[in-house]
Coordinates of C-alpha atoms in Angstrom, one line a residue:
Chain A
X1 CA -83.0 8.4 32.0
X2 CA -79.5 7.6 33.5
X3 CA -79.7 4.7 36.0
X4 CA -76.6 5.5 38.1
X5 CA -77.0 9.2 38.3
X6 CA -79.6 11.7 39.4
X7 CA -79.7 15.1 37.6
X8 CA -81.3 18.2 38.9
X9 CA -81.4 21.9 38.1
X10 CA -81.4 23.3 41.6
X11 CA -80.4 26.9 40.7
X12 CA -80.9 28.8 37.2
X13 CA -78.0 28.0 35.2
X14 CA -76.6 25.2 37.5
X15 CA -76.8 21.4 37.0
X16 CA -76.3 19.2 39.8
X17 CA -75.1 15.5 39.1
X18 CA -75.4 13.0 41.9
X19 CA -73.7 9.6 41.7
X20 CA -75.9 7.0 42.8
X21 CA -74.7 3.4 43.2
X22 CA -75.3 3.2 47.0
X23 CA -74.9 -0.5 47.0
X24 CA -71.3 -0.2 45.8
X25 CA -70.2 3.2 47.4
X26 CA -70.6 4.8 44.0
X27 CA -67.9 2.5 42.5
X28 CA -67.3 3.8 39.0
X29 CA -68.4 1.0 36.7
X30 CA -68.4 1.5 33.1
X31 CA -72.0 2.1 33.0
X32 CA -71.9 4.8 35.5
X33 CA -68.9 6.5 33.7
X34 CA -70.8 6.2 30.5
X35 CA -73.9 7.9 31.8
X36 CA -71.6 10.5 33.5
X37 CA -69.9 11.3 30.2
X38 CA -73.1 11.3 28.2
X39 CA -74.7 13.6 30.9
X40 CA -71.8 16.0 30.6
X41 CA -72.4 16.0 26.6
X42 CA -75.9 17.0 27.3
X43 CA -74.8 19.8 29.8
X44 CA -72.4 20.9 27.1
X45 CA -75.1 21.2 24.5
X46 CA -77.6 22.7 26.8
X47 CA -77.2 26.5 26.5
X48 CA -79.1 26.9 30.0
X49 CA -76.5 25.0 31.8
X50 CA -73.5 27.4 32.8
X51 CA -71.9 25.4 35.5
X52 CA -72.1 21.6 36.6
X53 CA -71.8 20.3 40.4
X54 CA -70.7 16.7 40.7
X55 CA -71.3 15.0 44.0
X56 CA -71.6 11.5 45.5
X57 CA -73.4 10.5 48.7
X58 CA -72.6 11.6 52.3
X59 CA -70.6 8.3 52.7
X60 CA -68.7 8.2 49.5
X61 CA -68.2 10.6 46.6
X62 CA -66.9 7.5 44.7
X63 CA -64.9 4.6 46.2
X64 CA -62.8 3.6 43.2
X65 CA -63.5 1.5 40.0
X66 CA -65.6 -1.7 39.9
X67 CA -63.2 -4.2 40.9
X68 CA -65.4 -7.1 39.8
X69 CA -65.9 -5.7 36.5
X70 CA -61.9 -4.8 36.2
X71 CA -61.0 -8.5 37.1
X72 CA -63.1 -9.7 33.9
X73 CA -60.7 -7.8 31.6
X74 CA -57.6 -9.3 30.0
X75 CA -55.0 -7.4 28.2
X76 CA -56.9 -7.1 24.9
X77 CA -60.1 -6.1 27.1
X78 CA -58.1 -3.4 28.5
X79 CA -56.6 -2.3 25.3
X80 CA -60.2 -1.9 23.9
X81 CA -61.6 -0.3 27.1
X82 CA -64.5 2.0 26.4
X83 CA -63.6 3.7 29.9
X84 CA -60.7 5.6 28.2
X85 CA -63.3 7.4 25.8
X86 CA -65.7 8.2 28.6
X87 CA -62.6 9.8 30.8
X88 CA -61.6 11.9 27.6
X89 CA -65.2 13.1 27.3
X90 CA -65.4 14.2 31.0
X91 CA -61.9 15.8 30.6
X92 CA -63.1 17.7 27.5
X93 CA -66.0 19.2 29.2
X94 CA -65.7 22.8 28.5
X95 CA -68.0 24.4 31.3
X96 CA -66.9 24.8 34.8
X97 CA -67.2 21.5 36.7
X98 CA -67.2 21.8 40.6
X99 CA -66.8 18.5 42.7
X100 CA -68.5 18.4 46.2
X101 CA -66.8 15.6 47.9
X102 CA -68.1 13.8 51.1
X103 CA -66.5 10.6 52.3
X104 CA -64.3 8.3 50.2
X105 CA -62.9 9.7 46.9
X106 CA -60.5 6.8 46.1
X107 CA -58.9 5.4 43.1
X108 CA -61.1 6.1 40.2
X109 CA -63.1 8.2 42.5
X110 CA -60.2 10.4 43.5
X111 CA -59.3 10.7 39.9
X112 CA -62.8 11.7 39.0
X113 CA -62.7 14.5 41.6
X114 CA -59.4 15.7 40.0
X115 CA -61.1 16.1 36.7
X116 CA -63.2 18.8 38.3
X117 CA -62.1 22.5 38.0
X118 CA -62.8 23.4 41.7
X119 CA -63.1 20.9 44.3
X120 CA -64.9 21.4 47.7
X121 CA -64.5 18.8 50.4
X122 CA -66.4 17.9 53.4
X123 CA -64.5 17.6 56.7
X124 CA -64.5 13.8 56.6
X125 CA -63.5 13.4 52.9
X126 CA -60.6 11.1 52.1
X127 CA -58.6 11.1 49.1
X128 CA -56.4 8.3 47.9
X129 CA -55.1 6.1 45.0
X130 CA -55.2 2.6 46.5
X131 CA -54.6 0.9 43.3
X132 CA -51.1 -0.3 44.1
X133 CA -52.7 -2.4 46.8
X134 CA -54.1 -4.7 44.1
X135 CA -51.0 -4.9 42.1
X136 CA -52.2 -2.3 39.5
X137 CA -51.7 1.5 39.4
X138 CA -53.9 4.6 38.8
X139 CA -54.8 4.7 35.1
X140 CA -57.3 7.7 34.7
X141 CA -55.1 10.6 35.6
X142 CA -53.9 9.5 39.2
X143 CA -50.3 9.7 38.4
X144 CA -50.4 12.9 36.5
X145 CA -53.1 15.2 38.0
X146 CA -52.2 14.2 41.4
X147 CA -48.6 15.3 41.0
X148 CA -49.8 18.6 39.4
X149 CA -52.0 19.4 42.4
X150 CA -50.1 18.2 45.5
X151 CA -46.3 18.1 44.1
X152 CA -44.1 15.2 43.7
X153 CA -43.2 14.0 47.3
X154 CA -46.9 13.6 48.5
X155 CA -48.2 12.3 45.0
X156 CA -45.5 9.7 45.1
X157 CA -46.3 8.8 48.8
X158 CA -50.0 8.5 47.9
X159 CA -49.6 6.4 44.7
X160 CA -46.8 4.0 46.0
X161 CA -48.3 3.4 49.6
X162 CA -51.9 3.5 48.8
X163 CA -52.5 5.5 51.8
X164 CA -55.2 8.1 51.8
X165 CA -55.2 11.6 53.1
X166 CA -58.0 13.6 54.9
X167 CA -59.6 16.7 53.7
X168 CA -57.5 19.3 55.6
X169 CA -54.3 17.5 54.4
X170 CA -55.7 17.8 50.8
X171 CA -56.5 21.4 51.4
X172 CA -52.9 22.2 52.7
X173 CA -51.6 20.2 49.7
X174 CA -53.5 22.2 47.2
X175 CA -55.8 19.3 45.9
X176 CA -59.1 21.1 47.5
X177 CA -59.9 24.7 47.5
X178 CA -62.3 24.6 50.5
X179 CA -63.2 22.3 53.4
X180 CA -66.8 22.7 54.8
X181 CA -68.8 20.9 57.3
X182 CA -70.0 17.8 55.5
X183 CA -73.7 19.0 55.7
X184 CA -72.7 22.1 53.6
X185 CA -70.4 20.6 50.9
X186 CA -73.0 20.4 48.2
X187 CA -74.8 23.7 49.2
X188 CA -71.3 25.5 49.3
X189 CA -70.4 24.0 45.7
X190 CA -74.0 25.3 44.4
X191 CA -73.2 28.8 45.6
X192 CA -69.8 28.8 43.9
X193 CA -71.8 27.4 40.8
X194 CA -74.3 30.1 41.0
X195 CA -71.7 32.7 41.2
X196 CA -70.0 31.4 38.0
X197 CA -73.4 30.8 36.3
X198 CA -73.9 34.7 36.6
X199 CA -70.8 35.6 34.7
X200 CA -70.4 35.9 30.9
X201 CA -70.3 32.3 29.7
X202 CA -67.6 32.8 26.9
X203 CA -65.3 34.7 29.5
X204 CA -65.8 31.9 31.9
X205 CA -65.1 29.1 29.2
X206 CA -61.8 30.8 27.7
X207 CA -60.6 31.5 31.2
X208 CA -61.0 27.9 32.0
X209 CA -59.2 26.9 28.9
X210 CA -56.4 29.3 29.7
X211 CA -56.1 28.2 33.3
X212 CA -56.0 24.3 32.0
X213 CA -53.4 25.4 29.4
X214 CA -51.2 26.6 32.3
X215 CA -50.8 23.2 33.7
X216 CA -49.3 21.8 30.6
X217 CA -47.4 24.4 28.5
X218 CA -44.3 26.5 29.1
X219 CA -45.1 30.0 30.4
X220 CA -44.5 31.8 26.9
X221 CA -46.8 29.6 25.3
X222 CA -49.5 30.1 28.3
X223 CA -49.1 33.8 27.9
X224 CA -49.5 33.8 24.3
X225 CA -52.7 31.6 24.7
X226 CA -54.0 33.9 27.3
X227 CA -53.6 36.9 25.3
X228 CA -55.2 35.3 22.3
X229 CA -58.3 34.4 24.5
X230 CA -58.3 37.7 26.0
X231 CA -58.4 39.4 22.6
X232 CA -61.2 37.1 21.5
X233 CA -63.4 38.3 24.0
X234 CA -63.1 41.7 22.7
X235 CA -65.5 40.7 19.9
X236 CA -68.3 39.8 22.3
X237 CA -71.3 41.6 23.1
X238 CA -71.0 40.4 26.7
X239 CA -67.8 42.3 27.2
X240 CA -69.6 45.6 26.3
X241 CA -72.4 44.7 28.6
X242 CA -70.2 43.9 31.4
X243 CA -68.1 47.1 31.1
X244 CA -71.4 49.3 30.7
X245 CA -73.0 47.7 33.5
X246 CA -70.0 48.3 35.8
X247 CA -70.1 52.0 34.5
X248 CA -73.7 52.3 35.1
X249 CA -73.4 50.6 38.7
X250 CA -75.9 47.9 37.8
X251 CA -76.0 44.1 37.4
X252 CA -74.9 43.0 34.1
X253 CA -77.3 40.7 32.0
X254 CA -75.1 38.4 30.0
X255 CA -76.4 36.4 26.9
X256 CA -73.5 34.3 25.9
X257 CA -72.8 36.3 22.7
Chain B
X1 CA -74.5 -9.4 71.8
X2 CA -73.4 -10.6 75.5
X3 CA -70.8 -8.6 77.1
X4 CA -68.3 -10.1 79.8
X5 CA -66.2 -7.1 80.6
X6 CA -68.7 -4.2 80.4
X7 CA -72.3 -3.6 81.6
X8 CA -74.2 -2.0 78.9
X9 CA -77.8 -0.6 78.4
X10 CA -80.0 1.9 76.7
X11 CA -83.1 3.1 78.6
X12 CA -85.2 6.2 78.3
X13 CA -82.6 7.8 76.1
X14 CA -79.7 7.2 78.5
X15 CA -76.9 4.8 77.2
X16 CA -75.1 3.5 80.4
X17 CA -71.7 2.0 79.8
X18 CA -69.9 0.5 83.0
X19 CA -66.5 -0.7 82.7
X20 CA -66.8 -4.0 84.6
X21 CA -63.5 -5.8 85.6
X22 CA -63.5 -4.6 89.1
X23 CA -60.7 -7.1 90.1
X24 CA -58.3 -5.6 87.8
X25 CA -59.6 -1.9 88.3
X26 CA -61.3 -2.0 85.1
X27 CA -58.1 -2.0 83.3
X28 CA -58.2 -2.4 79.4
X29 CA -57.3 -5.7 77.9
X30 CA -58.1 -6.5 74.1
X31 CA -61.6 -8.0 74.9
X32 CA -62.8 -5.0 76.9
X33 CA -61.7 -2.9 74.1
X34 CA -63.6 -4.8 71.5
X35 CA -66.8 -4.7 73.8
X36 CA -66.5 -0.9 74.5
X37 CA -66.3 -0.4 70.8
X38 CA -69.1 -2.6 70.1
X39 CA -71.2 -0.7 72.7
X40 CA -70.2 2.8 71.3
X41 CA -71.2 1.6 67.9
X42 CA -74.6 0.7 69.3
X43 CA -75.0 4.3 70.9
X44 CA -74.0 5.9 67.5
X45 CA -76.4 3.9 65.6
X46 CA -79.3 3.9 68.0
X47 CA -81.5 7.1 67.6
X48 CA -82.9 6.2 71.1
X49 CA -79.6 7.1 72.7
X50 CA -79.5 10.7 73.6
X51 CA -76.8 10.8 76.2
X52 CA -74.1 8.5 77.3
X53 CA -72.9 8.0 80.8
X54 CA -69.5 6.1 81.1
X55 CA -68.5 4.8 84.5
X56 CA -66.8 1.8 86.4
X57 CA -68.0 -0.9 88.5
X58 CA -66.1 -1.4 92.0
X59 CA -63.6 0.7 93.5
X60 CA -61.8 2.0 90.5
X61 CA -62.8 3.9 87.5
X62 CA -60.1 2.5 85.0
X63 CA -56.5 1.8 85.6
X64 CA -55.5 2.0 81.9
X65 CA -54.0 -0.6 80.1
X66 CA -53.9 -4.2 81.6
X67 CA -50.2 -4.7 81.8
X68 CA -50.4 -8.4 82.0
X69 CA -52.1 -8.3 78.7
X70 CA -48.7 -7.5 77.3
X71 CA -45.5 -9.3 76.8
X72 CA -42.6 -7.4 77.8
X73 CA -40.4 -10.2 79.2
X74 CA -36.8 -9.6 79.2
X75 CA -35.2 -10.6 75.8
X76 CA -38.6 -10.6 74.2
X77 CA -39.1 -8.4 71.2
X78 CA -40.4 -5.0 72.4
X79 CA -44.1 -4.7 71.6
X80 CA -45.3 -2.1 69.3
X81 CA -47.3 0.2 71.5
X82 CA -48.1 2.5 68.6
X83 CA -49.9 -0.4 67.0
X84 CA -52.1 -0.8 70.3
X85 CA -52.7 2.9 70.4
X86 CA -53.6 2.9 66.7
X87 CA -55.9 0.0 67.0
X88 CA -57.6 0.6 70.4
X89 CA -57.0 3.8 72.2
X90 CA -57.2 6.4 69.4
X91 CA -60.3 5.0 68.0
X92 CA -61.9 5.0 71.5
X93 CA -60.9 8.7 72.4
X94 CA -62.0 9.7 68.8
X95 CA -65.4 8.1 69.1
X96 CA -66.1 9.6 72.5
X97 CA -65.2 13.0 71.3
X98 CA -67.0 12.9 68.0
X99 CA -70.4 11.1 69.4
X100 CA -73.1 13.3 68.5
X101 CA -74.5 13.5 71.9
X102 CA -73.4 14.6 75.1
X103 CA -71.0 12.1 77.1
X104 CA -70.9 12.1 80.8
X105 CA -68.1 10.5 82.6
X106 CA -68.7 9.5 86.2
X107 CA -65.2 8.8 87.8
X108 CA -65.9 6.5 90.6
X109 CA -62.5 5.8 91.8
X110 CA -58.8 5.7 90.8
X111 CA -58.3 6.8 87.2
X112 CA -54.8 6.0 86.1
X113 CA -52.8 5.8 82.8
X114 CA -55.3 6.0 79.9
X115 CA -58.0 5.7 82.5
X116 CA -57.2 9.2 83.6
X117 CA -57.2 10.5 80.0
X118 CA -60.3 8.9 78.8
X119 CA -62.6 10.8 81.0
X120 CA -61.0 14.0 79.6
X121 CA -62.1 13.0 76.2
X122 CA -65.8 13.1 77.4
X123 CA -67.9 16.2 77.7
X124 CA -68.9 16.4 81.4
X125 CA -66.8 14.8 84.0
X126 CA -68.2 14.1 87.5
X127 CA -65.8 12.7 90.0
X128 CA -66.2 10.9 93.5
X129 CA -64.6 13.0 96.3
X130 CA -62.3 9.9 96.6
X131 CA -61.4 9.5 93.1
X132 CA -58.0 10.5 92.1
X133 CA -56.3 11.0 88.6
X134 CA -52.8 9.7 88.0
X135 CA -50.8 10.2 84.8
X136 CA -48.9 6.8 85.6
X137 CA -47.1 6.6 82.2
X138 CA -44.0 8.2 83.2
X139 CA -43.4 5.7 86.1
X140 CA -42.9 3.0 83.5
X141 CA -41.0 4.9 80.9
X142 CA -44.1 5.8 78.6
X143 CA -45.8 9.0 77.7
X144 CA -49.3 10.1 78.4
X145 CA -51.6 8.8 75.6
X146 CA -55.2 8.5 74.8
X147 CA -54.9 12.4 74.1
X148 CA -53.4 13.3 77.5
X149 CA -50.5 15.4 76.2
X150 CA -53.0 17.5 74.1
X151 CA -55.6 17.7 76.7
X152 CA -53.7 18.4 79.8
X153 CA -52.0 21.7 78.9
X154 CA -55.5 22.9 77.2
X155 CA -57.2 22.2 80.6
X156 CA -54.7 23.1 83.4
X157 CA -51.9 25.0 81.6
X158 CA -48.6 23.8 80.6
X159 CA -46.8 24.2 83.9
X160 CA -49.3 21.9 85.7
X161 CA -49.6 19.5 82.7
X162 CA -45.8 19.1 82.8
X163 CA -45.9 18.4 86.6
X164 CA -48.6 16.0 86.3
X165 CA -47.1 13.9 83.4
X166 CA -43.5 14.2 84.5
X167 CA -44.1 13.3 88.1
X168 CA -47.3 11.0 87.9
X169 CA -48.4 12.1 91.2
X170 CA -52.0 11.5 92.5
X171 CA -54.3 14.3 91.8
X172 CA -57.2 14.3 94.0
X173 CA -60.7 14.7 92.6
X174 CA -61.1 18.0 94.6
X175 CA -57.8 19.4 93.2
X176 CA -58.8 18.3 89.6
X177 CA -62.0 20.3 90.2
X178 CA -60.1 23.4 91.2
X179 CA -57.6 23.1 88.4
X180 CA -60.5 22.8 85.8
X181 CA -59.6 19.5 84.7
X182 CA -63.1 18.1 85.5
X183 CA -66.4 19.7 85.9
X184 CA -67.5 18.6 89.4
X185 CA -66.8 16.6 92.6
X186 CA -69.7 14.8 94.2
X187 CA -69.8 13.0 97.5
X188 CA -69.0 9.2 96.8
X189 CA -72.3 8.0 97.9
X190 CA -74.2 10.3 95.4
X191 CA -72.0 9.9 92.4
X192 CA -74.0 7.4 90.4
X193 CA -77.3 9.0 91.3
X194 CA -76.0 12.5 90.4
X195 CA -74.6 11.3 87.1
X196 CA -77.8 9.7 86.3
X197 CA -79.8 12.7 87.2
X198 CA -77.8 14.8 84.7
X199 CA -78.0 12.1 82.2
X200 CA -81.9 12.0 82.5
X201 CA -81.9 15.7 82.1
X202 CA -79.8 15.8 79.0
X203 CA -81.8 13.0 77.5
X204 CA -84.8 15.4 77.2
X205 CA -82.9 18.2 75.7
X206 CA -82.3 19.0 72.1
X207 CA -79.7 16.5 71.3
X208 CA -78.9 17.4 67.9
X209 CA -78.3 21.1 69.0
X210 CA -76.2 19.9 71.9
X211 CA -74.0 17.7 69.4
X212 CA -73.4 20.8 67.5
X213 CA -72.4 22.6 70.6
X214 CA -70.0 19.9 71.5
X215 CA -68.6 19.8 67.7
X216 CA -68.2 23.8 67.8
X217 CA -66.3 23.7 71.2
X218 CA -64.1 20.8 70.3
X219 CA -63.2 22.5 67.1
X220 CA -62.4 25.9 68.9
X221 CA -59.2 24.4 70.3
X222 CA -57.9 24.3 66.9
X223 CA -59.5 27.0 65.2
X224 CA -58.4 30.8 64.7
X225 CA -61.0 33.3 65.8
X226 CA -62.0 33.8 62.0
X227 CA -62.5 30.2 61.4
X228 CA -64.4 29.7 64.4
X229 CA -66.9 32.6 63.6
X230 CA -67.5 30.7 60.2
X231 CA -68.0 27.4 62.0
X232 CA -70.6 29.2 64.1
X233 CA -72.4 30.6 61.2
X234 CA -72.5 27.1 59.6
X235 CA -73.4 25.2 62.5
X236 CA -76.1 27.6 63.5
X237 CA -77.5 27.3 59.9
X238 CA -77.8 23.5 60.7
X239 CA -79.3 24.0 64.1
X240 CA -81.8 26.4 62.6
X241 CA -83.1 23.7 60.3
X242 CA -83.7 21.3 63.2
X243 CA -87.2 20.2 64.4
X244 CA -86.1 21.0 68.0
X245 CA -85.4 24.5 67.4
X246 CA -88.8 25.1 65.9
X247 CA -90.3 23.3 69.0
X248 CA -88.0 25.4 71.2
X249 CA -89.3 28.7 69.8
X250 CA -93.1 27.8 69.7
X251 CA -92.9 26.6 73.3
X252 CA -91.2 29.9 74.2
X253 CA -94.0 31.7 72.5
X254 CA -96.7 29.7 73.8
X255 CA -95.2 29.8 77.3
X256 CA -95.2 26.0 77.6
X257 CA -92.5 23.5 78.3
X258 CA -90.9 22.3 74.9
X259 CA -90.9 18.7 74.1
X260 CA -87.8 17.9 72.3
X261 CA -87.2 15.0 70.0
X262 CA -83.4 15.3 69.7
X263 CA -83.5 16.1 65.9

């Protein structure tokens, strides 16, 4: 059983992972990051899980890395840091990942939120990369994913000043898809996860992959990938079921085949 | 914590905060800001507090910033007023607006500068007949702060807002009531009692629901019609989960007076 996470299945097909280090505003120490990576591995293996919602507490999604832990690492320690592997496993998760962010998402916490495919934020959420204030810089995608999400000027401003932005600003900038009342952030994320869980899993997986492709290839390559993925789905039973259900005006029953 | 510049108590659900520097017309210095901040923190954290009543001791309500607390001697470096607003006034105004309970302001006398705009961040403003509101900022080369430039046009319309802000004239309490700047004028002798009566009533009401009402009305000033309809849906969903809603409905069905817990 993980010690820094709580895992539930609140809806059929939907797994809810809650970060739980209240004493440290959910700071992402290596233990937590490792447990999260392992938990996503488990969700990857579990055919019942079709979408995952990731959240923290009302006060903090995750307020950064664990500074105490970080201070103990020298150059060699950082070179051999197990965290890099954990981040890679989180990024490689192939099912839809939805972050429900309330309160602080700072540093590693902001980077973790940006690993999600869909980001729902409570009104009082704050996103920032304050690493620069400690004489360091973001090291888990903060300089890369932030720039892709919000564009260069704001990403530069956030990373170089260390100043955070609020949920509305994050939404205007494209970092966040929806802003809700804080009491509903998780509920709304679960609603979205439930909608996704009812779709054909293979279509969802390939669609996610194609969208992620779009972020780091040229258009021609992306379009080619999209076409291949589209064609692959032609061989699935779920495609037949989806089209037939539409014609027969009934709800499709997908099996992931 | 012992307060020197304010009087503060929480009794029977009513948090009472009196600005208490009567010799200086309750103008703000850094120390009073600190004490008000501490008191408001206690209001927010104490579940016993179900309504806040803000008022002033003596003949004035609040004359805004205590200018003797600032160094503007000729030749001295200009003070950064933005810093003072960032540190003191904006957090105060935001806190009053965001407190999840009704905030009553009883304006007992002159309300000038920031002191004229602090009441406008409260939910229900009562004023003594002799009280007056003065946007005094223009007289010393400043702009209305503490939310004044945002609140005034919304409450009295742009034409009157500009006149108040550019001329800095005295607006009597009665005129303020007629213009819709405040809720109600009360005879001087009855102000404190009327305000307390209102506070005692609100302390028995479904506080959580009232907090949501406040939240939705505040948000409406910035929302589109559609956004507001969606907010109403969401906040009503929250309200519908409250204990007080259940109590309200069953009391209605059983034809008895509800007993609200504020949750």
